[in-house]
Coordinates of C-alpha atoms and ligand atoms in Angstrom, one line a residue:
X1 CA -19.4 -13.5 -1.9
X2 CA -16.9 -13.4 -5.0
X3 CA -13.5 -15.4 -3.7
X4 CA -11.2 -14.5 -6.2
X5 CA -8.8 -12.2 -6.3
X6 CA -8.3 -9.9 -9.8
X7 CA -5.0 -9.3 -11.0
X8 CA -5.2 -5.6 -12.8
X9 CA -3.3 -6.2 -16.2
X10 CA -1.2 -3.6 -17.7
X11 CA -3.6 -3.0 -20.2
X12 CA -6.5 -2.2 -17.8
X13 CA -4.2 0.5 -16.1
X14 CA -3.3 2.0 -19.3
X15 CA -6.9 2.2 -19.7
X16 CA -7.7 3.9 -16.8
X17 CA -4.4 6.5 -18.0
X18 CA -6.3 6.6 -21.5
X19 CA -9.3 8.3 -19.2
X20 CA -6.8 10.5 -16.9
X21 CA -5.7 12.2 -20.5
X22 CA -9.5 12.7 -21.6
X23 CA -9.8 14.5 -18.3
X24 CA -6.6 16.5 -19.0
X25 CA -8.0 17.5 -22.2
X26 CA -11.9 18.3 -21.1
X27 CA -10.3 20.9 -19.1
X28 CA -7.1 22.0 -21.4
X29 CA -10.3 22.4 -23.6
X30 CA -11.8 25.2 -21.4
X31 CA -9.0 26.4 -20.9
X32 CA -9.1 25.9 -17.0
X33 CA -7.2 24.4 -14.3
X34 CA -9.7 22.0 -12.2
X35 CA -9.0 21.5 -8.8
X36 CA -10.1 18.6 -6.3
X37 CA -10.7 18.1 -2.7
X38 CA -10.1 14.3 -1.1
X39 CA -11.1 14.3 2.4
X40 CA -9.8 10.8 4.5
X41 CA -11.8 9.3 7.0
X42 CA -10.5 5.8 9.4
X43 CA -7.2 4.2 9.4
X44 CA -3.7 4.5 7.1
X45 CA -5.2 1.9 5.0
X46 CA -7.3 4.6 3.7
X47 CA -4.9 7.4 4.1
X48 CA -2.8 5.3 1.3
X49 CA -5.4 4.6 -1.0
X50 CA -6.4 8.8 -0.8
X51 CA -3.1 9.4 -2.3
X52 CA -3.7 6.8 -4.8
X53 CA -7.2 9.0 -5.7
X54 CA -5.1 11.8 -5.8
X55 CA -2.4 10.5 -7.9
X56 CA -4.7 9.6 -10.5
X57 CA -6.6 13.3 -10.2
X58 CA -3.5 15.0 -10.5
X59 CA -2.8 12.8 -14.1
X60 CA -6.1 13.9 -14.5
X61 CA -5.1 17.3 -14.6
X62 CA -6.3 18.5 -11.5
X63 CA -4.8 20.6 -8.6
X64 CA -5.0 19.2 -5.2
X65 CA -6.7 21.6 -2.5
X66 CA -7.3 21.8 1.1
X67 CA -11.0 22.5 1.4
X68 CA -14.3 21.2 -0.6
X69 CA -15.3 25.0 -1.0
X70 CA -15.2 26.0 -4.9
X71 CA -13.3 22.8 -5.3
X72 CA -14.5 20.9 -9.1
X73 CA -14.2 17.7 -7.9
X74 CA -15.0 16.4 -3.7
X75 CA -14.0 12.9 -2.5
X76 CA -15.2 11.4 0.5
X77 CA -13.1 8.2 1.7
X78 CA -14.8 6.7 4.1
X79 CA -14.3 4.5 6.8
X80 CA -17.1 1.9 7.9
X81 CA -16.0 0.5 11.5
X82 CA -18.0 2.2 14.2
X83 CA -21.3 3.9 13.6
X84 CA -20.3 7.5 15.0
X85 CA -17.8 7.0 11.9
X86 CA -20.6 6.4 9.7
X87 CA -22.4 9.4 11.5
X88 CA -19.9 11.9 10.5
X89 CA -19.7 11.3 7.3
X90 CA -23.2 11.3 6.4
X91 CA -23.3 14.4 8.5
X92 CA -20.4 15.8 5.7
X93 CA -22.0 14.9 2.9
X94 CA -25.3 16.7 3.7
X95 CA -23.2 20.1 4.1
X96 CA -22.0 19.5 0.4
X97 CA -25.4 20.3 -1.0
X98 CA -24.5 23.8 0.1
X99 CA -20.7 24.1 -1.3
X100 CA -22.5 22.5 -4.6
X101 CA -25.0 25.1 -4.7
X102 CA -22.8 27.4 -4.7
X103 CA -20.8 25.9 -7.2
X104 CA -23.1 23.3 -9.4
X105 CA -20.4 22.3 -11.2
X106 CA -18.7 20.5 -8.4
X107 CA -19.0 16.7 -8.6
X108 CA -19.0 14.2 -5.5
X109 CA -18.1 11.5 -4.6
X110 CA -18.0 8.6 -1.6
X111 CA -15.3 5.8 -2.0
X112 CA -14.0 4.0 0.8
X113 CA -15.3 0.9 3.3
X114 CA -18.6 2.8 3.7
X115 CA -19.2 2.7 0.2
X116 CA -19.0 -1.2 0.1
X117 CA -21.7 -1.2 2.5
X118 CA -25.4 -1.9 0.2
X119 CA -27.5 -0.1 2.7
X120 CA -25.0 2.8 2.7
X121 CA -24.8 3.0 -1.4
X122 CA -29.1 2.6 -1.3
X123 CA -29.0 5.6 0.8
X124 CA -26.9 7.7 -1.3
X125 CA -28.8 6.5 -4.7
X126 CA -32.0 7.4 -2.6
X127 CA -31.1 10.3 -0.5
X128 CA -28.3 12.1 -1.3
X129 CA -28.9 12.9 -5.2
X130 CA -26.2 15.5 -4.8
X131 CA -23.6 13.0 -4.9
X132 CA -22.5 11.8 -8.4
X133 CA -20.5 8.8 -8.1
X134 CA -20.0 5.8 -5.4
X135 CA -17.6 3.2 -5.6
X136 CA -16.3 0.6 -3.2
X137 CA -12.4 0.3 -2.4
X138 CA -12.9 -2.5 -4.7
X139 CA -13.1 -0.1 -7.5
X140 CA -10.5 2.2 -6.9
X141 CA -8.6 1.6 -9.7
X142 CA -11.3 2.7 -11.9
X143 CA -11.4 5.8 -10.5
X144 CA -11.0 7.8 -13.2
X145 CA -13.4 5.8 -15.8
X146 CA -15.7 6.8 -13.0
X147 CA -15.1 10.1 -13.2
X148 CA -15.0 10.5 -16.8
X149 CA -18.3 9.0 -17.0
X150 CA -19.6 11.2 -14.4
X151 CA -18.6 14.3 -16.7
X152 CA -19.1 13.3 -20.0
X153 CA -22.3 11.6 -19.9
X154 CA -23.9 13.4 -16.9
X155 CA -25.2 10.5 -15.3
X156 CA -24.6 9.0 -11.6
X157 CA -22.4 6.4 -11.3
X158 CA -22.1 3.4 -8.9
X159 CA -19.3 1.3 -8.8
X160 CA -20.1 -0.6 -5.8
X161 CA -20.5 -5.0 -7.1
X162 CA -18.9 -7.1 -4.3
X163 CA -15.9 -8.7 -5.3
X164 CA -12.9 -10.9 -4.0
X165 CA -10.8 -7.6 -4.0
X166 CA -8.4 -7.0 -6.6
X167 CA -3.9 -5.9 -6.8
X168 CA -3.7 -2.9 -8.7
X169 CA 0.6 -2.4 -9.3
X170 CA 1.7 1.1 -10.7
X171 CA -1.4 3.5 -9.8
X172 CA 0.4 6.7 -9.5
X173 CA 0.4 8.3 -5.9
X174 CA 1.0 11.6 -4.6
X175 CA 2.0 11.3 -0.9
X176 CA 1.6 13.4 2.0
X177 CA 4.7 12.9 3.1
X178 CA 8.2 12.2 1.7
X179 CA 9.4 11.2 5.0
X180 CA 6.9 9.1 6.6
X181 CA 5.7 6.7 4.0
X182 CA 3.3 4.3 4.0
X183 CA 3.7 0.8 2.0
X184 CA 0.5 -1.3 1.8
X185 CA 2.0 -5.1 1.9
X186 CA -1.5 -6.6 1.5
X187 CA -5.0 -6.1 1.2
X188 CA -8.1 -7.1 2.9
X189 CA -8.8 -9.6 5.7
X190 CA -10.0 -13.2 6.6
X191 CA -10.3 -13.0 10.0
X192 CA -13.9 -12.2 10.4
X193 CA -13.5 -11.4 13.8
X194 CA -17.7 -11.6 14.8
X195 CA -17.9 -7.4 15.9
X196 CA -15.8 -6.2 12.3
X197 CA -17.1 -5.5 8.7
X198 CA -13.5 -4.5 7.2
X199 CA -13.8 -8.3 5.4
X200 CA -16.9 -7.7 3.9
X201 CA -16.0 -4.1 2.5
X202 CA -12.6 -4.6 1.9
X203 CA -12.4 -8.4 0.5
X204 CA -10.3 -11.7 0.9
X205 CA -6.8 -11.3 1.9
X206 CA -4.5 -10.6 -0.7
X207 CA -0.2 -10.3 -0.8
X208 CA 1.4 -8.2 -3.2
X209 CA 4.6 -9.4 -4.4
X210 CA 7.8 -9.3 -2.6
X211 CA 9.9 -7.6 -5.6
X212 CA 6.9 -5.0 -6.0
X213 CA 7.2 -4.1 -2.0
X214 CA 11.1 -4.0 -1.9
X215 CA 11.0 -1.9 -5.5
X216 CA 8.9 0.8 -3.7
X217 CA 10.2 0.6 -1.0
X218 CA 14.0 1.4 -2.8
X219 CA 12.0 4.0 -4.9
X220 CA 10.9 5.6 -1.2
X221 CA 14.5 6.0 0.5
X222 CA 16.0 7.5 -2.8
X223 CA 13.5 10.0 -2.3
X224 CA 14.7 10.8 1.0
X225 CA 12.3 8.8 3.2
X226 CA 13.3 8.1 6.9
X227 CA 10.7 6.3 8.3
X228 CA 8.7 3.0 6.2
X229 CA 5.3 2.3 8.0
X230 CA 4.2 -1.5 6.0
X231 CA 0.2 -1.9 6.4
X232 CA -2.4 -4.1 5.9
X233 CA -5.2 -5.6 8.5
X234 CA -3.1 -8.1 9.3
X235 CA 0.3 -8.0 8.2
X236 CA 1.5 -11.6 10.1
X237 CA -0.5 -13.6 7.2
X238 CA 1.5 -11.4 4.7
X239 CA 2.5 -14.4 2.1
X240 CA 0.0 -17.0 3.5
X241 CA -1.7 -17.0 -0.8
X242 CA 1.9 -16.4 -2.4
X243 CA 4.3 -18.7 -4.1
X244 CA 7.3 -19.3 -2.7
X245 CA 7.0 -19.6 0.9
X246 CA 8.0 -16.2 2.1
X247 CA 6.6 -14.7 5.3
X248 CA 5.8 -11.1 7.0
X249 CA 9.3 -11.8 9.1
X250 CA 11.1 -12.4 5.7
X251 CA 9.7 -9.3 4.2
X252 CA 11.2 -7.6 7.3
X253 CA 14.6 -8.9 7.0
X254 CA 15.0 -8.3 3.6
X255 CA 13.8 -4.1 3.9
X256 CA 15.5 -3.8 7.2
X257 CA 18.7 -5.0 5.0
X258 CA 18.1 -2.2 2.3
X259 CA 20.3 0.8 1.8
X260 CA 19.7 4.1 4.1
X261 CA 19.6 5.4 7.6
X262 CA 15.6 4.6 7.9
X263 CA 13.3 3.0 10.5
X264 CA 10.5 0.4 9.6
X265 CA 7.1 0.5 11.1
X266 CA 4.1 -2.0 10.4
X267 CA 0.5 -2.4 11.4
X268 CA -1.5 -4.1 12.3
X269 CA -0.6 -7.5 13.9
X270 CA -3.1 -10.2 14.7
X271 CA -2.2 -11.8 17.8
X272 CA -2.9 -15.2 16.7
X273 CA -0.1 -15.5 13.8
X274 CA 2.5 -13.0 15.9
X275 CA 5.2 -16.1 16.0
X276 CA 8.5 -15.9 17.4
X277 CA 10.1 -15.5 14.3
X278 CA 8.6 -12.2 13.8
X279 CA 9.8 -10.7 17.6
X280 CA 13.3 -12.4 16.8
X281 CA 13.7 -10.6 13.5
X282 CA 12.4 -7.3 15.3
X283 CA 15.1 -7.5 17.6
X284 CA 18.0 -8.6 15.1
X285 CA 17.1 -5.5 12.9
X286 CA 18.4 -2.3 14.0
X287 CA 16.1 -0.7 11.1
X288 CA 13.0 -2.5 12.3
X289 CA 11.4 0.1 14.7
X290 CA 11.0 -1.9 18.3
X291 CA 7.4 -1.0 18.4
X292 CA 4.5 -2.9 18.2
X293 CA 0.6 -2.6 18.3
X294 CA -0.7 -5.7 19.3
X295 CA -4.4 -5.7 19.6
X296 CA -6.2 -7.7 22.7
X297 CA -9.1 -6.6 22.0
X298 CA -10.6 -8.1 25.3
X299 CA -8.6 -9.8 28.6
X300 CA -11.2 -12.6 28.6
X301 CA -10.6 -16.1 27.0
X302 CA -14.5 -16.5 26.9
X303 CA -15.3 -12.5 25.1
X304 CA -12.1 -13.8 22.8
X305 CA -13.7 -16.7 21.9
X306 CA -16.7 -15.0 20.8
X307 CA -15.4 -12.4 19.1
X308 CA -13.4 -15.2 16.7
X309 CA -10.2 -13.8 17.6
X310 CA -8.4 -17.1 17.5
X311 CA -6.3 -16.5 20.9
X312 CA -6.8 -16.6 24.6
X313 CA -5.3 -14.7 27.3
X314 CA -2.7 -17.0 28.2
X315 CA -1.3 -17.2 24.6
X316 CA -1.3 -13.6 24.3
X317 CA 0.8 -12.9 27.8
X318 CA 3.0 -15.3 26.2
X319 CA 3.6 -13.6 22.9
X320 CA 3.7 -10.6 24.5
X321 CA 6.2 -11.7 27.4
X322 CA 8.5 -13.7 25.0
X323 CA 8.4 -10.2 22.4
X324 CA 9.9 -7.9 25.8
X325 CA 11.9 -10.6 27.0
X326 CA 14.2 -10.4 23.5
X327 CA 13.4 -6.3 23.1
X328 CA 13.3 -4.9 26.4
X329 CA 12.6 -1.1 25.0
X330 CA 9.7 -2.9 23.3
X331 CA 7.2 0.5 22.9
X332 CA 3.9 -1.8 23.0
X333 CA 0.3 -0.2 22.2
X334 CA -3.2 -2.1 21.5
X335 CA -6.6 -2.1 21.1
X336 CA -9.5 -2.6 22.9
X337 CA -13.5 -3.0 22.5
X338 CA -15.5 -2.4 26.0
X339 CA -18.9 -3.8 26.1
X340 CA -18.7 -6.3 23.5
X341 CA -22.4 -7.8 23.3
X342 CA -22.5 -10.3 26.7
X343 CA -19.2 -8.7 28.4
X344 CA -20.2 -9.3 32.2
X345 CA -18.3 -6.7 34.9
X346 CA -16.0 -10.3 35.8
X347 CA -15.1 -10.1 32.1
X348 CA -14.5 -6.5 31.8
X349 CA -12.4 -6.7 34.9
X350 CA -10.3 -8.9 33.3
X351 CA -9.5 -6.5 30.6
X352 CA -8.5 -4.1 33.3
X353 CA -6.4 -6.8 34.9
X354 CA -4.5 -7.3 31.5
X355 CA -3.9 -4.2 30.4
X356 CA -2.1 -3.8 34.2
X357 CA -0.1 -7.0 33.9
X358 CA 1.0 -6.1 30.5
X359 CA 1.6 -2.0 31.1
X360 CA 0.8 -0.8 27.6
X361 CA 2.1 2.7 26.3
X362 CA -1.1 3.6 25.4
X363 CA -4.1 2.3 23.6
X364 CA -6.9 2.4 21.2
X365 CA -10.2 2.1 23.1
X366 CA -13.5 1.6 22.0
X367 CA -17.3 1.1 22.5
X368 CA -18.5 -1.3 21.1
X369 CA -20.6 -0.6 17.8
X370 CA -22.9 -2.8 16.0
X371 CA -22.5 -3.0 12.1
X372 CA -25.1 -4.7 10.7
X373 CA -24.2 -7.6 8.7
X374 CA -22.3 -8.9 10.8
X375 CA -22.6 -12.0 14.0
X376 CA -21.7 -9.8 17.0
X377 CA -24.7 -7.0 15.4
X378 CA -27.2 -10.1 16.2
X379 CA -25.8 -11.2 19.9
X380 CA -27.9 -10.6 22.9
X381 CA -26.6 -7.2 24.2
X382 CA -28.3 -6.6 27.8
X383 CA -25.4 -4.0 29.3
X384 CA -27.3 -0.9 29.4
X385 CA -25.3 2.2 27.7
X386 CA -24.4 3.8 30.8
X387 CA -23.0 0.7 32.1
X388 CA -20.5 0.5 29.0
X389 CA -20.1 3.8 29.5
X390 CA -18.6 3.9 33.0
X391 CA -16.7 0.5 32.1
X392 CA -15.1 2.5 29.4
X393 CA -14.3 5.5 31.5
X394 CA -12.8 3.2 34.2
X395 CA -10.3 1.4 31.4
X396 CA -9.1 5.1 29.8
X397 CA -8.4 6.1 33.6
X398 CA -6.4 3.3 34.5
X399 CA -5.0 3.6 31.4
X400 CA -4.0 7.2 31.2
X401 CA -2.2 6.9 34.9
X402 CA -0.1 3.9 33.3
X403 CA 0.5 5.8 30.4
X404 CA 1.4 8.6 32.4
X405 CA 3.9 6.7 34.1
X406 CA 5.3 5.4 31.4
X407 CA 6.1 8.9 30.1
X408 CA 7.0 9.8 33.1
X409 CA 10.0 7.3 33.1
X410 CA 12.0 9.0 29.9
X411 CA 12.1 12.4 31.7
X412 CA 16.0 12.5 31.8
X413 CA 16.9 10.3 29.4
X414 CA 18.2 10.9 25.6
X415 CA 16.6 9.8 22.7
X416 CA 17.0 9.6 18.8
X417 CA 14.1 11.0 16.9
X418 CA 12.9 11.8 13.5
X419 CA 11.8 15.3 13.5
X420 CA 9.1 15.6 11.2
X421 CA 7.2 18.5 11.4
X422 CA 5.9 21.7 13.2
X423 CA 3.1 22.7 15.6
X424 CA 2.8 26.8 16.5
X425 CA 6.4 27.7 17.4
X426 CA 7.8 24.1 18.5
X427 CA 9.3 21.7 16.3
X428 CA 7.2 17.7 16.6
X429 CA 9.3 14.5 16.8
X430 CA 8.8 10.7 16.8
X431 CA 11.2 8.5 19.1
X432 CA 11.7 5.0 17.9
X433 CA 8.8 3.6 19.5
X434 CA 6.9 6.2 18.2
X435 CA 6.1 8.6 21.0
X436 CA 5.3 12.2 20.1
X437 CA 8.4 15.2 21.3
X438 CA 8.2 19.0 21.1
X439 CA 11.1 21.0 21.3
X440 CA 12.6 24.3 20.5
X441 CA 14.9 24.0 17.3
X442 CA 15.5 25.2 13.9
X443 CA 12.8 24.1 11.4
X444 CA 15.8 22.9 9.3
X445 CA 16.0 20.3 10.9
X446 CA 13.0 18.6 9.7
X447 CA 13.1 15.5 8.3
X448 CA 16.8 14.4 10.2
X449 CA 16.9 12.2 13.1
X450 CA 18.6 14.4 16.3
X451 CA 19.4 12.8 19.9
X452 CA 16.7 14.8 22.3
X453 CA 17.4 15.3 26.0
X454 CA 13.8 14.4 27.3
X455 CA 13.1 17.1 30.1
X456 CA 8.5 17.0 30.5
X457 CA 6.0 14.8 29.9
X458 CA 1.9 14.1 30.1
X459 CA -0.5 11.5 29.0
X460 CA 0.2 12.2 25.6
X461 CA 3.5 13.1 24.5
X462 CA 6.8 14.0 25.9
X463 CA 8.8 17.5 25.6
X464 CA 12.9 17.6 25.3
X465 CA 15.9 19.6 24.4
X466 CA 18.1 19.2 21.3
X467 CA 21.3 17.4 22.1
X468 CA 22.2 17.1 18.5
X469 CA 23.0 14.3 16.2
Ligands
SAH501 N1 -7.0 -5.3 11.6 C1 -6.8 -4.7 12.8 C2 -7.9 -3.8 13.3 C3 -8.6 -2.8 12.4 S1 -9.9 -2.0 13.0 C4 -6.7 -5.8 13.9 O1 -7.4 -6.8 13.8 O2 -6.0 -5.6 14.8 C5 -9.2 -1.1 14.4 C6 -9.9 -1.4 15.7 O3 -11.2 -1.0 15.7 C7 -10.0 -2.9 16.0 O4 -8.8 -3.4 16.5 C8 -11.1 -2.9 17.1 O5 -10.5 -2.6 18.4 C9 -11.9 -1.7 16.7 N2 -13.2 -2.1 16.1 C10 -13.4 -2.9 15.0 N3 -14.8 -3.1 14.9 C11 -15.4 -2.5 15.9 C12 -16.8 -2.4 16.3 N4 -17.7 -3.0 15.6 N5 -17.0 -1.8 17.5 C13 -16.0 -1.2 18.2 N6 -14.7 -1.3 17.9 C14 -14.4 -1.9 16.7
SF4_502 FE1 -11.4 -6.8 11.6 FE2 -10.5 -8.9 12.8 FE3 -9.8 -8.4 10.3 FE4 -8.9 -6.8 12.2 S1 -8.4 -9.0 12.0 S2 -9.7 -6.2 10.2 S3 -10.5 -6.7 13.6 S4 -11.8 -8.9 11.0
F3S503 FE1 -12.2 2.1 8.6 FE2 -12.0 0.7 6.4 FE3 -9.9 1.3 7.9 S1 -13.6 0.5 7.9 S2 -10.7 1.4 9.9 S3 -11.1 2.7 6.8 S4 -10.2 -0.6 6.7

């Protein structure tokens, strides 16, 4: 595996701009508007890079639309981390032969984690010869040198070599929101956690600069943003391969000190480098948002052990006691695998024993899936399915009741939330920590942060009355 990481130069960008204005003028040529579909699979690390894909198709000349029907140009970004994942997406891509038929000039392509995968990229070359183009997150940044070739010399295209990963500054990006931003602080992971391929389909760990983060992140709030969510797959080694000593808390302090009535999120944090310094800059912020998703991944020191996660249960009650003790309206969610390969009931019990001590909003849960390639894929793995399966139906029962409770407990009380959208005929909000509020209000009031009167809740989300601001 390739180590290093690649700087993109300003030169290779304009490069790739140099192939956005071909596109532009293959079409103007025609005398047609193209349009494009980019459909996002998995987590927010991919959400960001789909609008990078369609910041780069809309220099290109396209329009962005909502379905893959009659669209000229289909991506699929996909994610890699559970099988079902895989399942759907293979599942997607076999419908396209239709929508292509039906429109042969439509060209397709699959980016994302899956596409870093060399028995998913075989598949595609062998299988799938609708598909035109496949390159790995590693190659994003050439999107549209992939493209071009794809329409001007009508041949496939794979863009899928492994490599270290690269930083790729001032790739234009259309988001999906104005409000709720994301800001990718890093790239990639080292952890190799045994169950996980993200490090072997998304590369070695790699910080962007400091000024680059705090000059988008400037550029965000002038254009109205409220809410800052910083991501990467493991945001508490943010810094670790920079000069200069500065750290994931530092980068905190210094946004949470910008300009602006905004709220910062981040995710995700690895237990294992979670340090004081972090909780104690959470709670000395009033911009940092006191919310955090702290994945456990499993209550037992032994599972932990041999999943490589670094921790054991006693230093994660610790972190996690010592972050409530200085925020005590600390909103805490996590993950958690069930039936990792070897997990006895004793073990699995323990999970359920941790997730009561520490009373989490609510969690992530999830089977666990084999991905070949990596250790946990070649472990002994005698719990038949049905057993996982009950053991995973216990944990999202106890878990719902907590979460339940937990909800339960705002009925009555004010809170200050970001209204940020619509759903039917009620208006959606986010509290601080990040819980989910309908109410009755004027959509004008989306996108300004209101003090709600909670007065229902369920499992899932919470219902209130406008008190005002
Ligand atoms: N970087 C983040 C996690 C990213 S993946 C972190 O380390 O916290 C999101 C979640 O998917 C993981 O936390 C884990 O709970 C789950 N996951 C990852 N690989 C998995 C697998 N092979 N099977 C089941 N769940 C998995
Ligand atoms: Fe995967 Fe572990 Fe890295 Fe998270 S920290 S992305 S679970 S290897
Ligand atoms: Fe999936 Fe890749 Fe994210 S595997 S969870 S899209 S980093």
């Amino acid at each position: 595996m390739n180590t290093k990481t690649t700087v993109i130069t300003n030169e290779q960008l304009a490069g790739q701009f140099a192939f956005c204005d071909k596109i532009a003028a293959y079409w103007h040529e025609k005398n047609v508007t193209p349009t494009a579909y980019v459909e996002t699979y998995g987590c927010q690390q991919n959400e960001a890079d789909s609008e990078k894909l369609r910041g780069y198709l809309t220099q290109g000349g396209y329009a962005i639309v909502g379905e893959a029907e009659g669209a000229d140009v289909v991506v699929m970004n996909t994610c890699a981390i559970r099988e079902h994942a895989e399942q759907r997406v293979f599942g997607n891509l076999g419908a396209l032969t239709h929508t292509k038929r039906r429109h042969p000039g439509q060209k397709i392509f699959l980016c994302g984690c899956m596409a870093g995968e060399t028995k998913v990229s075989e598949r595609i070359k062998h299988s799938y010869p609708h598909v035109d183009g496949v390159f790995s997150t590693h190659h994003l940044w050439q999107f549209p040198e992939i493209l071009w070739n794809v329409l001007s010399k009508a041949k496939r295209q794979f863009y899928v070599e492994d490599e270290a990963g690269s930083i790729a500054e001032g790739i234009p990006q259309v988001r999906d929101s104005q409000l709720k931003t994301w800001v990718s602080i890093m790239y990639g992971c080292n952890n190799f956690c045994t169950y996980c391929i993200v490090p072997y389909v998304r590369g070695r760990e790699r910080s962007r600069k400091k000024e680059d983060i705090l000059a988008e992140c400037r550029t965000l709030l002038e254009n109205g943003a409220k809410e800052i969510t910083l991501l990467g797959q493991n945001v508490n080694s943010y810094g670790k391969d920079l000069e200069g000593g500065v750290d994931f808390a530092d980068l905190l302090a210094e946004i949470a000190q910008l300009p602006g009535d905004f709220l910062i999120r981040f995710m995700t944090s690895h237990p294992r480098d979670a340090s004081e310094k972090l909780f104690d800059t959470m709670a000395k912020y009033p911009k940092i948002a006191k919310q955090l998703h702290l994945p456990f991944q499993s209550g037992s020191s032994r599972v932990l052990k041999a999943m490589n996660r670094h921790y054991d249960r006693e230093t994660y009650l610790k972190k996690v006691n010592y972050a409530k003790s200085v925020m005590p309206d600390l909103v805490l969610t996590s993950d958690v695998i069930v039936g990792f390969p070897g997990e006895t009931e004793e073990e699995f019990e323990e999970t359920i024993s941790l997730i009561q001590q520490v009373h989490y909003d609510s969690l992530f849960t999830f089977i666990f899936s084999p991905r070949t390639g990596t250790p946990a894929a070649a472990m002994a793995d005698p719990t038949p399915k049905e057993e996982k399966n009950r053991r995973f139906d216990k944990l999202c029962a106890v878990q719902n009741a907590i979460s339940e409770e937990i909800h339960n407990a705002y009925v009555g009380k004010a809170q200050r939330c970001l209204v940020d959208g619509q759903d039917k005929d009620m208006l959606t909000a986010r509290t601080e920590g990040g819980r989910l509020v309908r109410f009755e209000g004027d959509p004008a009031l989306i996108g300004t942060y209101q003090m709600i009167t909670i007065t229902g809740s369920t499992t899932w989300s919470l219902t209130g009355e406008l008190k005002g601001n």
